[in-house]
Amino acid sequence: MPYAVVAVILVTLGTVGIGIYGLRLARTTSDFLVASRSVSPVWNASAISGEYLSAASFLGVAGLVLAYGADMLWYPVGFVAGYLVLLLMVAAPLRRSGAYTVPDFAEIRLGSPGVRRLASVLVVAIGWLYLVPQLQGAGLTLRTVTGAPAWAGAVLVAVVVTVNVAGGGMRSATFVQAFQYWLKLTAITVPAIFLVLAWQADGRPDPAAATPPVFRAATTVHLDAGVRVDVAEPVQVQVRGRGPLLLTTGRHDLAAGTTLVFPAGSAVPHLHGLTATNGTTWARPLSGAGGLEHPLYATYALALATFLGTMGLPHVLIRFYTNPDGRSARRTTLAVLALLGAFYLLPALYGALGRLYTPQLLLTGRTDAVVLALPGTLIGGVGGHLLEALLVAGAFAAFLSTSSGLLVSTAGVLVQDVLRGSVRDFRRAAVVAGAVPLGVALLATGRPVGQVVGLAFAVAASSFCPLLVLGIWWRGLTPPGAAAGLMAGGGLSAAAVLLTLTGTVRHGWPAALLAQPAAWTVPVAFAVMVGVSLATRRRIPLDVGRTMLALHAPEELGLTTRR
Amino acid sequence: MNEPPRRVRVTGPRTAAVRRQPGRQTLRALDEQDVVGELLIRSLMRAQLTLALRVALVFGVFLGGFPLLCALIPATTRVDVAGLPLPWLVLGVLVYPSLLAGGWFYVRGAERNERDFVDLVDRR
């Protein structure tokens, strides 16, 4: 345990320290922009990947795979494929536009303050939706490894990131983000090697065996929150302080503070709502493992959300500005594909091992903790603690880097466009931008990190993807068309997200459509944007030809410097 | 005394930027957005978009078709290859190098399109 605390402190101090040091370095260089333009594609790609690999990637994917099986492999696939779509459709033109954020792009392309304002509201909404699970992930991590209350980790990350961003320590720090990528890659790879060796030494049990999850050894489960569980097979447990208890088949409510000891070989009671699934079904796609409804629809909707949503994430776009030109923006994106691909080979492995060695997470529902819990169970001793500390370091690097990237872009938009008049300086905007998601994270019940992040992708795909793609490739886009499309796509997807997160609709097709809205909100957004633009042809910006030239002509012709 | 100062020829180092003196006429056509310039930039956009959509189509068919394949022929989900179930091999491993290869192919093509465009402007 102390190792993990040391890891948290080291990563936090390191992030803040390098941030301050990096800023000093940038100040002594005569011009920061010149310095950033000498950044090579690989270095830049490390920074982009460092900011991108969030709690959802580091913890969430493994947790989802543990609970819901093969269909969840689409999350990491989508997270990477989103960068391919970004490369194909927007990377070089967007860099050439000189836009720093989507609202900037809206203004450059359409010359409309109204569309700009609308885009700004959406940036803040997406930024906050993405920040909440990061902070909840931090709370979960700190609780898992130290037993601290859940709010502690969330407050720690929110305060560190807000102070750091408000102090200006993170803004210029390509260096910090690049360092965070390599830290995260190391933190997920090294323990994976030891875990696989331990699994081999254990006789290579098959996670896809035809049995539901069982406790391989006698397992003590402490509940720090009350849970409702479904018991499939009766099991005789020891309740600490109370003696033996027979959990009969059916539903049971277990109170907070209970400690249960399950005998080796007993089936794992599952959190109510999480259907127990045997390994064969779990390993097969579209099998509805874990109680997922309408898996084929959910798979396609998730793929669409992640493929098209990546380009619209606020903290992704802002990094492209550090590329000197469109050509290097493309090469940077290509390097990002390589770096992210290397990382995403591993989270699913943790999920699969978790089914064998930490199935109690299916009882507590804290499946997001699987990555952190494995070394202690499978390896144990000092080695297990050291590996756990390394994973905690990687997880905190994920919370800190993604949160600060989101906070910088959200605060920047807040101060520029949304709170004009009421909030003037960046520092106060950063405090607002950090405080709101912290409040939500503390009040709202935790949902799987990966799922909530997936919803943020869906909103981005339904609003900014049509704006960027049509804005870059279609001269006919008009300000009213863009505004109507943003409102239709962004509004519908945001409504679906709210209904899903509040648990208003729980079953059947309506729940599936709301839980993965992209499959219908993206087409609606495109259709509205194109339709209204065609109906308002007279509002096509007069300088559209010049803008298209700036977006698409190679820089070496010397035409694009006019913007 | 009233004599104007002698004109001096100013030269710079022979960097790539100096050597690549685009043909004035075409450059002006682009810059002034006349019919020729408009056609030129439209042709570049079409070439780039065609390339992008072509790559997207390949992934749309193979990656997008995979869930459908699993749904229509459930037997594919039960095949084991190299000790891994086929879906895990495809979605967990093979997809990542494929995306990288697709990206590489696109970047190569897009840069070639731009080179052709610059050459076209240069030549005239």
XYZ file of C-alpha atoms in Angstrom:
687
model
C 0.000 0.000 0.000
C 2.671 2.568 0.854
C 4.273 1.866 -2.560
C 1.066 2.918 -4.291
C 0.888 6.120 -2.249
C 4.493 6.885 -3.150
C 3.604 6.265 -6.810
C 0.691 8.726 -6.653
C 2.886 11.378 -5.022
C 5.738 10.850 -7.501
C 3.514 11.071 -10.576
C 1.730 14.148 -9.257
C 4.935 15.960 -8.312
C 6.582 14.864 -11.548
C 3.704 16.211 -13.629
C 3.619 19.525 -11.809
C 7.410 19.756 -11.737
C 7.985 19.037 -15.415
C 5.164 21.448 -16.194
C 6.876 24.271 -14.344
C 10.282 23.350 -15.723
C 8.877 23.075 -19.248
C 7.328 26.511 -18.971
C 10.623 28.040 -17.852
C 12.295 26.464 -20.823
C 9.653 27.881 -23.131
C 10.126 31.343 -21.662
C 13.850 31.371 -22.193
C 13.350 30.368 -25.783
C 12.636 33.583 -27.601
C 9.410 32.430 -29.130
C 7.404 29.497 -27.872
C 5.676 28.939 -31.202
C 8.996 28.575 -32.934
C 10.030 26.062 -30.302
C 6.866 24.055 -30.711
C 7.294 23.973 -34.436
C 10.595 22.193 -34.123
C 8.776 19.361 -32.357
C 9.153 16.196 -34.415
C 6.108 14.123 -35.421
C 7.031 11.251 -33.086
C 7.470 13.593 -30.124
C 4.243 15.352 -30.960
C 2.473 12.026 -31.414
C 3.676 10.920 -27.973
C 2.153 14.060 -26.511
C -1.159 13.498 -28.328
C -1.286 9.866 -27.234
C -0.296 10.837 -23.694
C -3.218 13.188 -23.458
C -5.611 10.782 -25.170
C -5.038 7.655 -23.061
C -7.478 8.407 -20.268
C -8.970 6.524 -17.362
C -11.268 4.893 -19.911
C -8.299 3.361 -21.714
C -6.158 2.541 -18.718
C -8.872 1.136 -16.437
C -12.204 1.216 -18.245
C -11.589 -1.066 -21.215
C -10.314 -3.936 -19.058
C -13.276 -3.512 -16.713
C -15.778 -3.597 -19.548
C -14.132 -6.674 -21.068
C -14.283 -8.404 -17.689
C -17.995 -7.678 -17.338
C -19.316 -7.838 -20.905
C -16.781 -9.833 -22.919
C -15.749 -9.752 -26.550
C -18.079 -6.962 -27.739
C -16.152 -4.518 -25.564
C -13.070 -5.017 -27.734
C -14.745 -2.462 -29.990
C -13.994 0.314 -27.518
C -10.202 0.296 -28.014
C -10.622 -0.508 -31.715
C -12.820 2.571 -32.055
C -10.469 4.733 -30.000
C -7.702 3.993 -32.541
C -9.814 3.852 -35.703
C -11.098 7.309 -34.769
C -7.610 8.577 -35.442
C -7.588 6.929 -38.866
C -10.826 8.745 -39.735
C -9.347 11.947 -38.346
C -6.289 11.397 -40.538
C -8.368 10.717 -43.651
C -10.893 13.498 -43.290
C -9.571 16.379 -41.238
C -5.920 16.263 -40.064
C -4.107 18.283 -42.731
C -6.911 20.733 -43.686
C -7.669 21.456 -40.060
C -4.046 22.284 -39.328
C -3.975 24.526 -42.394
C -7.083 26.345 -41.238
C -5.057 27.625 -38.290
C -7.952 26.789 -35.957
C -7.064 26.063 -32.366
C -10.484 24.752 -31.358
C -13.723 23.744 -33.111
C -15.267 27.170 -32.364
C -12.240 28.737 -34.078
C -12.832 26.516 -37.074
C -16.514 27.474 -37.187
C -15.584 31.124 -37.196
C -12.856 30.779 -39.848
C -14.969 28.640 -42.148
C -18.381 30.232 -41.693
C -17.611 33.668 -40.283
C -20.536 33.324 -37.929
C -20.323 34.328 -34.248
C -23.573 32.462 -33.592
C -22.237 29.104 -34.796
C -19.061 29.816 -32.877
C -21.011 30.320 -29.658
C -23.005 27.148 -30.234
C -19.833 25.147 -30.846
C -18.371 26.583 -27.646
C -21.299 25.390 -25.562
C -20.839 21.916 -27.046
C -17.090 21.939 -26.326
C -17.824 22.677 -22.671
C -20.535 19.991 -22.534
C -18.284 17.342 -24.078
C -15.342 18.426 -21.927
C -17.361 18.079 -18.728
C -18.926 14.786 -19.765
C -15.410 13.457 -20.346
C -13.967 14.925 -17.149
C -16.486 13.378 -14.751
C -15.435 9.741 -15.309
C -11.750 10.734 -15.084
C -12.338 12.123 -11.606
C -14.493 9.168 -10.584
C -11.755 6.842 -11.837
C -9.272 8.675 -9.625
C -11.585 8.209 -6.637
C -11.949 4.507 -7.384
C -8.196 4.038 -7.792
C -7.273 5.718 -4.541
C -9.968 3.780 -2.709
C -8.868 0.460 -4.192
C -5.223 0.837 -3.230
C -5.398 2.811 0.041
C -8.957 2.495 1.319
C -9.360 6.281 1.207
C -12.931 7.539 0.728
C -14.023 7.848 -2.916
C -14.084 11.648 -2.904
C -10.411 11.874 -1.940
C -8.989 10.799 -5.298
C -11.461 12.899 -7.277
C -10.694 16.004 -5.224
C -6.946 15.346 -5.415
C -6.909 15.131 -9.213
C -9.337 18.029 -9.684
C -7.354 20.308 -7.383
C -3.926 19.395 -8.772
C -5.048 19.802 -12.367
C -6.997 23.006 -11.765
C -4.177 24.654 -9.821
C -1.663 23.514 -12.405
C -3.713 24.722 -15.365
C -4.688 27.964 -13.647
C -1.039 28.521 -12.810
C -0.164 28.061 -16.471
C 2.032 25.061 -15.761
C 0.404 22.740 -18.237
C -0.371 24.867 -21.198
C 2.914 24.646 -22.965
C 3.912 21.250 -21.820
C 4.149 18.988 -24.842
C 6.964 17.463 -22.846
C 4.779 16.450 -19.886
C 2.214 14.784 -22.116
C 4.844 12.909 -24.108
C 6.401 11.671 -20.879
C 2.961 10.538 -19.668
C 2.481 8.358 -22.763
C 5.692 6.447 -22.205
C 4.918 6.142 -18.499
C 1.475 4.698 -19.275
C 2.838 2.275 -21.863
C 5.476 1.041 -19.389
C 2.952 0.891 -16.562
C 0.596 -1.360 -18.496
C 3.241 -3.508 -20.240
C 5.603 -4.489 -17.416
C 2.910 -5.821 -15.051
C 1.270 -7.611 -18.005
C 4.456 -9.582 -18.621
C 4.629 -10.727 -14.987
C 0.902 -11.484 -14.913
C 1.143 -13.689 -17.992
C 4.130 -15.517 -16.488
C 2.181 -16.087 -13.255
C -0.810 -17.298 -15.288
C 1.428 -19.774 -17.119
C 2.897 -20.986 -13.844
C -0.688 -21.535 -12.661
C -1.274 -24.006 -15.530
C -2.773 -21.552 -18.040
C -6.439 -21.761 -16.993
C -8.802 -20.813 -19.820
C -10.898 -17.677 -19.253
C -13.215 -18.945 -22.009
C -13.948 -22.243 -20.246
C -17.588 -23.280 -20.269
C -18.230 -22.326 -16.628
C -19.482 -19.111 -15.054
C -16.873 -17.223 -12.985
C -15.808 -18.998 -9.796
C -13.523 -18.091 -6.901
C -10.381 -20.088 -7.653
C -9.173 -19.726 -4.056
C -10.956 -18.858 -0.835
C -11.652 -15.139 -1.231
C -12.421 -12.440 1.293
C -14.717 -9.728 -0.072
C -15.183 -6.556 1.921
C -18.134 -4.362 0.937
C -17.627 -0.677 1.623
C -20.961 0.066 -0.009
C -24.167 -1.941 0.105
C -24.912 -4.072 -2.974
C -27.816 -6.070 -4.340
C -26.636 -9.365 -5.804
C -28.146 -12.280 -7.681
C -27.015 -15.704 -6.504
C -27.204 -18.403 -9.173
C -26.018 -21.352 -7.061
C -26.431 -21.591 -3.292
C -23.133 -20.900 -1.539
C -22.071 -21.279 2.082
C -20.090 -18.193 3.118
C -18.513 -17.006 6.341
C -19.642 -13.563 7.427
C -16.906 -12.015 9.513
C -18.161 -11.417 13.053
C -21.417 -13.301 12.379
C -20.424 -16.838 11.453
C -21.602 -19.019 8.537
C -24.425 -18.010 6.224
C -26.071 -19.838 3.350
C -26.686 -17.540 0.391
C -29.645 -19.172 -1.305
C -30.447 -18.868 -4.999
C -32.052 -15.535 -5.754
C -31.677 -11.894 -4.832
C -29.856 -10.694 -1.713
C -29.073 -7.276 -0.294
C -25.679 -7.121 1.355
C -25.094 -4.208 3.704
C -22.128 -1.871 3.630
C -19.327 -2.871 5.982
C -19.977 -6.616 5.531
C -16.994 -8.884 5.042
C -17.687 -12.236 3.402
C -15.356 -15.175 2.903
C -16.196 -17.342 -0.110
C -14.828 -20.886 -0.255
C -12.633 -21.950 -3.164
C -14.561 -23.199 -6.170
C -17.839 -21.447 -5.363
C -19.718 -19.576 -8.079
C -19.516 -15.771 -7.910
C -22.761 -13.965 -7.060
C -23.180 -11.101 -9.535
C -24.204 -7.531 -8.937
C -27.896 -7.189 -9.772
C -28.118 -6.132 -13.421
C -24.913 -7.900 -14.414
C -25.924 -11.331 -15.696
C -23.610 -14.198 -14.859
C -22.272 -15.632 -18.119
C -20.201 -18.720 -18.778
C -16.772 -18.303 -20.335
C -17.694 -19.625 -23.770
C -20.504 -17.103 -24.159
C -18.386 -14.329 -22.666
C -15.623 -14.909 -25.225
C -18.023 -14.734 -28.188
C -19.103 -11.440 -29.750
C -22.801 -10.547 -29.983
C -23.644 -13.107 -27.311
C -25.211 -10.581 -24.956
C -22.703 -11.529 -22.238
C -23.237 -9.707 -18.944
C -26.855 -8.975 -19.877
C -26.188 -6.585 -22.736
C -29.306 -6.110 -24.870
C -29.311 -5.795 -28.674
C -25.571 -6.415 -29.026
C -25.419 -6.073 -32.842
C -26.979 -2.615 -32.764
C -24.835 -1.600 -29.783
C -21.676 -2.722 -31.582
C -22.386 -0.686 -34.713
C -23.523 2.376 -32.769
C -20.429 2.264 -30.580
C -18.178 1.858 -33.612
C -19.806 4.850 -35.291
C -19.509 6.993 -32.143
C -15.827 6.260 -31.615
C -14.812 6.315 -35.307
C -16.416 9.710 -35.868
C -16.230 11.174 -32.382
C -12.467 11.290 -31.942
C -12.053 14.237 -34.314
C -14.475 16.312 -32.240
C -12.904 15.878 -28.814
C -11.707 19.225 -27.482
C -8.366 18.030 -26.135
C -7.516 16.129 -29.331
C -7.930 19.032 -31.692
C -5.939 21.543 -29.680
C -2.783 19.459 -29.988
C -2.746 19.538 -33.774
C -1.811 23.165 -33.699
C 1.720 22.321 -32.590
C 2.386 20.731 -35.984
C 4.214 23.131 -38.287
C 2.104 22.307 -41.369
C -0.550 20.041 -42.833
C 1.926 17.446 -44.014
C 3.438 16.980 -40.558
C -0.058 16.918 -39.066
C -0.660 13.824 -41.196
C 2.638 12.223 -40.219
C 1.959 12.939 -36.559
C -1.440 11.251 -36.811
C 0.183 8.230 -38.425
C 2.614 7.984 -35.492
C -0.349 8.288 -33.119
C -1.918 5.240 -34.800
C 1.250 3.259 -34.037
C 1.584 4.439 -30.421
C -2.082 3.884 -29.548
C -2.133 0.498 -31.282
C 0.790 -0.643 -29.133
C -0.990 0.403 -25.955
C -4.380 -1.111 -26.755
C -2.984 -4.606 -27.271
C -2.975 -5.022 -23.496
C -6.127 -3.800 -21.676
C -8.225 -6.729 -22.964
C -5.630 -9.134 -21.533
C -6.213 -7.656 -18.064
C -9.957 -8.072 -18.541
C -9.558 -11.753 -19.454
C -7.203 -12.491 -16.551
C -9.584 -10.626 -14.263
C -12.303 -13.161 -15.022
C -10.058 -15.865 -13.635
C -8.422 -14.148 -10.702
C -10.535 -11.202 -9.525
C -14.135 -12.295 -10.185
C -15.254 -10.673 -6.898
C -15.342 -7.403 -8.871
C -18.428 -8.794 -10.616
C -20.018 -8.959 -7.156
C -19.007 -5.476 -6.003
C -19.563 -3.994 -9.466
C -16.205 -2.202 -9.337
C -15.001 -3.809 -12.545
C -12.978 -0.693 -13.390
C -10.567 -1.742 -10.631
C -9.549 -4.991 -12.376
C -6.256 -3.633 -13.712
C -5.231 -2.500 -10.234
C -6.463 -5.586 -8.411
C -4.710 -8.259 -10.484
C -1.074 -7.995 -9.271
C -2.089 -8.300 -5.616
C -4.149 -11.463 -6.260
C -2.095 -13.190 -8.908
C 1.436 -12.314 -7.774
C 1.182 -10.982 -4.232
C 4.027 -10.104 -1.859
C 6.398 -7.223 -2.409
C 6.498 -7.887 -6.163
C 2.732 -7.630 -6.384
C 2.766 -4.373 -4.462
C 5.483 -2.907 -6.677
C 3.587 -3.830 -9.851
C 0.394 -2.444 -8.346
C 2.236 0.792 -7.595
C 3.405 0.957 -11.209
C -0.193 0.511 -12.421
C -1.398 3.163 -9.996
C 1.266 5.500 -11.361
C 0.039 4.813 -14.903
C -3.582 5.330 -13.877
C -2.806 8.655 -12.241
C -0.801 9.711 -15.255
C -3.949 8.963 -17.263
C -6.227 11.011 -14.980
C -3.835 13.938 -14.792
C -2.931 14.184 -18.474
C -6.417 13.781 -19.901
C -8.005 15.991 -17.264
C -5.537 18.786 -17.802
C -5.921 18.594 -21.586
C -9.699 18.757 -21.219
C -9.510 21.504 -18.636
C -7.217 23.660 -20.760
C -9.529 23.441 -23.769
C -12.728 23.816 -21.750
C -11.417 26.780 -19.770
C -10.078 28.392 -22.930
C -13.480 28.206 -24.584
C -15.258 29.325 -21.411
C -13.165 32.438 -21.098
C -13.377 33.282 -24.800
C -16.939 32.566 -25.726
C -19.311 31.328 -23.092
C -18.816 33.389 -19.949
C -17.833 36.588 -21.681
C -18.432 39.433 -19.300
C -18.916 37.374 -16.174
C -15.555 35.644 -16.239
C -12.680 37.554 -17.745
C -9.500 35.813 -16.859
C -8.331 32.332 -17.650
C -7.621 31.415 -14.027
C -11.158 31.914 -12.870
C -12.447 30.096 -15.960
C -10.161 27.158 -15.115
C -11.595 27.010 -11.591
C -15.146 26.985 -12.987
C -14.186 24.390 -15.597
C -12.751 22.134 -12.882
C -15.334 22.703 -10.156
C -18.443 21.739 -12.143
C -17.320 18.231 -13.158
C -15.913 17.669 -9.644
C -19.329 18.449 -8.195
C -21.013 16.067 -10.626
C -18.406 13.357 -9.976
C -19.025 13.565 -6.229
C -22.818 13.606 -6.475
C -23.457 11.135 -9.304
C -23.144 7.411 -8.788
C -20.223 5.866 -10.590
C -20.903 4.225 -13.911
C -18.280 2.244 -15.812
C -15.673 4.786 -16.887
C -15.468 3.414 -20.420
C -19.213 3.682 -20.959
C -19.440 7.351 -19.946
C -16.450 8.230 -22.106
C -18.179 6.381 -24.946
C -21.147 8.730 -24.507
C -18.864 11.763 -24.787
C -17.661 10.305 -28.099
C -21.265 9.942 -29.230
C -22.017 13.633 -28.581
C -18.834 14.688 -30.396
C -19.658 12.421 -33.345
C -23.192 13.825 -33.592
C -22.148 17.463 -33.543
C -18.551 18.269 -34.456
C -17.951 15.458 -36.932
C -20.559 16.756 -39.414
C -19.377 20.334 -38.881
C -15.742 19.457 -39.555
C -16.269 16.992 -42.392
C -18.808 19.104 -44.271
C -16.919 22.297 -43.488
C -13.739 20.902 -44.978
C -15.106 19.059 -48.012
C -18.358 20.775 -48.992
C -18.572 24.363 -50.189
C -22.323 24.418 -49.708
C -22.270 24.521 -45.898
C -24.004 27.632 -44.540
C -24.095 29.139 -41.028
C -27.804 28.336 -40.540
C -27.193 24.775 -41.753
C -24.277 24.289 -39.364
C -26.223 25.758 -36.442
C -29.276 23.590 -37.112
C -27.138 20.449 -37.457
C -25.223 21.166 -34.248
C -28.457 21.742 -32.365
C -30.177 18.656 -33.771
C -27.249 16.226 -33.387
C -25.772 17.699 -30.231
C -29.166 18.206 -28.614
C -30.502 14.725 -29.363
C -27.325 12.947 -28.311
C -27.032 15.043 -25.136
C -30.643 14.227 -24.264
C -29.944 10.525 -24.831
C -26.892 10.765 -22.570
C -28.886 12.407 -19.778
C -31.663 9.823 -19.983
C -29.073 7.024 -19.915
C -27.041 8.407 -17.018
C -30.100 9.087 -14.894
C -31.344 5.562 -15.598
C -34.769 6.736 -16.781
C -35.134 4.018 -19.417
C -33.658 0.658 -18.513
C -34.871 -2.066 -20.855
C -35.553 -3.054 -24.426
C -34.992 -1.135 -27.607
C -35.521 2.357 -26.120
C -32.732 1.740 -23.590
C -30.400 0.367 -26.289
C -31.086 3.318 -28.594
C -30.427 5.802 -25.797
C -27.357 4.020 -24.396
C -25.656 4.088 -27.817
C -27.290 7.026 -29.595
C -24.695 7.642 -32.340
C -26.279 5.269 -34.866
C -29.288 7.573 -35.227
C -28.040 10.968 -34.020
C -25.102 11.092 -36.458
C -27.266 10.556 -39.573
C -29.797 13.073 -38.227
C -27.060 15.663 -37.684
C -25.634 15.180 -41.194
C -29.092 15.262 -42.797
C -30.152 18.434 -40.969
C -26.862 20.176 -41.698
C -27.018 19.357 -45.403
C -30.767 19.979 -45.720
C -30.822 23.370 -44.033
C -27.679 24.426 -45.915
C -29.333 23.575 -49.236
C -32.396 25.560 -48.218
C -30.282 28.597 -47.293
C -27.937 28.594 -50.272
C -27.792 32.367 -50.319
C -26.009 32.311 -46.993
C -22.941 30.470 -48.327
C -19.973 32.534 -47.110
C -18.581 34.745 -49.884
C -14.974 33.835 -49.108
C -15.580 30.076 -49.272
C -13.218 29.723 -52.260
C -10.377 31.377 -50.415
C -11.024 29.311 -47.303
C -10.979 26.095 -49.328
C -7.715 27.149 -50.900
C -6.215 27.774 -47.469
C -7.482 24.419 -46.185
C -6.294 22.266 -49.058
C -3.358 23.894 -50.901
C 0.064 22.712 -49.730
C 1.893 25.349 -47.698
C 4.912 25.373 -49.981
C 2.946 27.379 -52.555
C 2.971 30.240 -50.087
C -0.766 30.870 -50.354
C -1.901 29.811 -46.954
C 0.025 32.387 -44.939
C -2.758 34.859 -45.588
C -4.893 33.330 -42.880
C 25.443 63.757 -54.486
C 21.999 63.515 -55.925
C 22.965 60.299 -57.611
C 20.655 57.468 -56.437
C 22.431 54.639 -54.596
C 23.621 51.868 -56.873
C 21.233 48.995 -57.274
C 22.537 45.824 -55.686
C 21.310 42.385 -56.562
C 20.033 40.726 -53.364
C 20.415 36.967 -53.284
C 19.540 34.419 -50.688
C 20.924 30.951 -49.981
C 19.700 28.288 -52.348
C 17.212 26.680 -50.007
C 14.330 24.552 -51.169
C 11.975 27.451 -50.615
C 13.903 29.644 -53.016
C 14.418 27.000 -55.657
C 10.731 26.182 -55.744
C 9.567 29.305 -57.517
C 6.079 28.388 -58.610
C 5.037 29.501 -62.039
C 3.671 32.987 -61.568
C 0.686 32.630 -63.823
C -0.849 29.568 -62.216
C -0.070 30.790 -58.753
C -1.865 34.017 -59.505
C -4.771 32.051 -60.911
C -5.036 30.196 -57.621
C -4.575 33.294 -55.562
C -7.129 35.352 -57.436
C -9.702 32.580 -57.527
C -10.308 32.808 -61.253
C -11.800 29.942 -63.239
C -8.474 28.141 -63.693
C -7.548 28.512 -60.041
C -10.946 27.290 -58.961
C -10.667 24.223 -61.208
C -7.184 23.460 -59.919
C -8.108 23.489 -56.257
C -11.286 21.533 -56.951
C -9.273 18.835 -58.696
C -6.897 18.580 -55.723
C -9.808 18.324 -53.299
C -11.443 15.656 -55.421
C -8.232 13.633 -55.566
C -7.737 13.843 -51.809
C -11.354 13.028 -50.998
C -11.402 10.077 -53.399
C -8.278 8.673 -51.783
C -9.671 9.170 -48.264
C -13.014 7.589 -49.124
C -11.288 4.676 -50.813
C -9.302 3.874 -47.662
C -12.401 4.434 -45.528
C -14.368 2.061 -47.756
C -11.804 -0.727 -47.349
C -12.013 -0.453 -43.565
C -15.768 0.031 -43.704
C -16.136 -3.268 -45.562
C -13.661 -5.340 -43.564
C -14.048 -3.855 -40.082
C -17.698 -2.884 -40.492
C -18.510 -6.247 -42.018
C -17.009 -8.228 -39.166
C -19.926 -7.945 -36.691
C -22.301 -8.785 -39.521
C -20.200 -11.845 -40.390
C -20.315 -12.903 -36.729
C -24.074 -12.388 -36.655
C -24.826 -14.204 -39.913
C -22.346 -17.061 -39.533
C -22.022 -17.636 -35.775
C -19.564 -20.461 -36.468
C -16.863 -17.854 -37.174
C -17.013 -16.794 -33.529
C -16.131 -20.300 -32.406
C -13.024 -20.738 -34.547
C -9.729 -20.717 -32.685
C -6.595 -19.447 -34.413
C -3.214 -19.703 -32.710
C -4.912 -20.433 -29.398
C -7.108 -17.341 -29.551
C -10.766 -17.184 -30.552
C -10.938 -15.587 -34.018
C -12.833 -12.439 -32.863
C -10.177 -11.777 -30.213
C -7.383 -12.245 -32.727
C -9.043 -9.868 -35.198
C -10.330 -7.198 -32.794
C -7.639 -7.511 -30.149
C -4.508 -7.840 -32.267
C -4.705 -7.753 -36.071
C -6.829 -4.631 -36.328
C -4.091 -2.356 -34.951
C -1.345 -3.054 -37.503
C -4.036 -2.916 -40.222
C -5.125 0.566 -39.162
C -1.498 1.661 -39.166
C -0.989 0.211 -42.638
C -4.124 1.946 -43.889
C -2.907 5.225 -42.454
C 0.508 4.783 -44.046
C -1.049 4.053 -47.438
C -3.198 7.157 -47.168
C -0.369 9.473 -46.099
C 1.764 8.266 -49.004
C -1.059 8.871 -51.465
C -2.047 12.234 -50.037
C 1.523 13.502 -50.163
C 1.811 12.295 -53.753
C -1.376 14.158 -54.681
C 0.025 17.324 -53.179
C 3.363 16.891 -54.939
C 1.546 16.456 -58.246
C -0.441 19.589 -57.521
C 2.654 21.634 -56.728
C 4.365 20.311 -59.885
C 1.329 21.260 -61.936
C 1.401 24.797 -60.586
C 5.193 24.940 -61.028
C 5.245 23.850 -64.628
C 3.126 26.659 -66.017
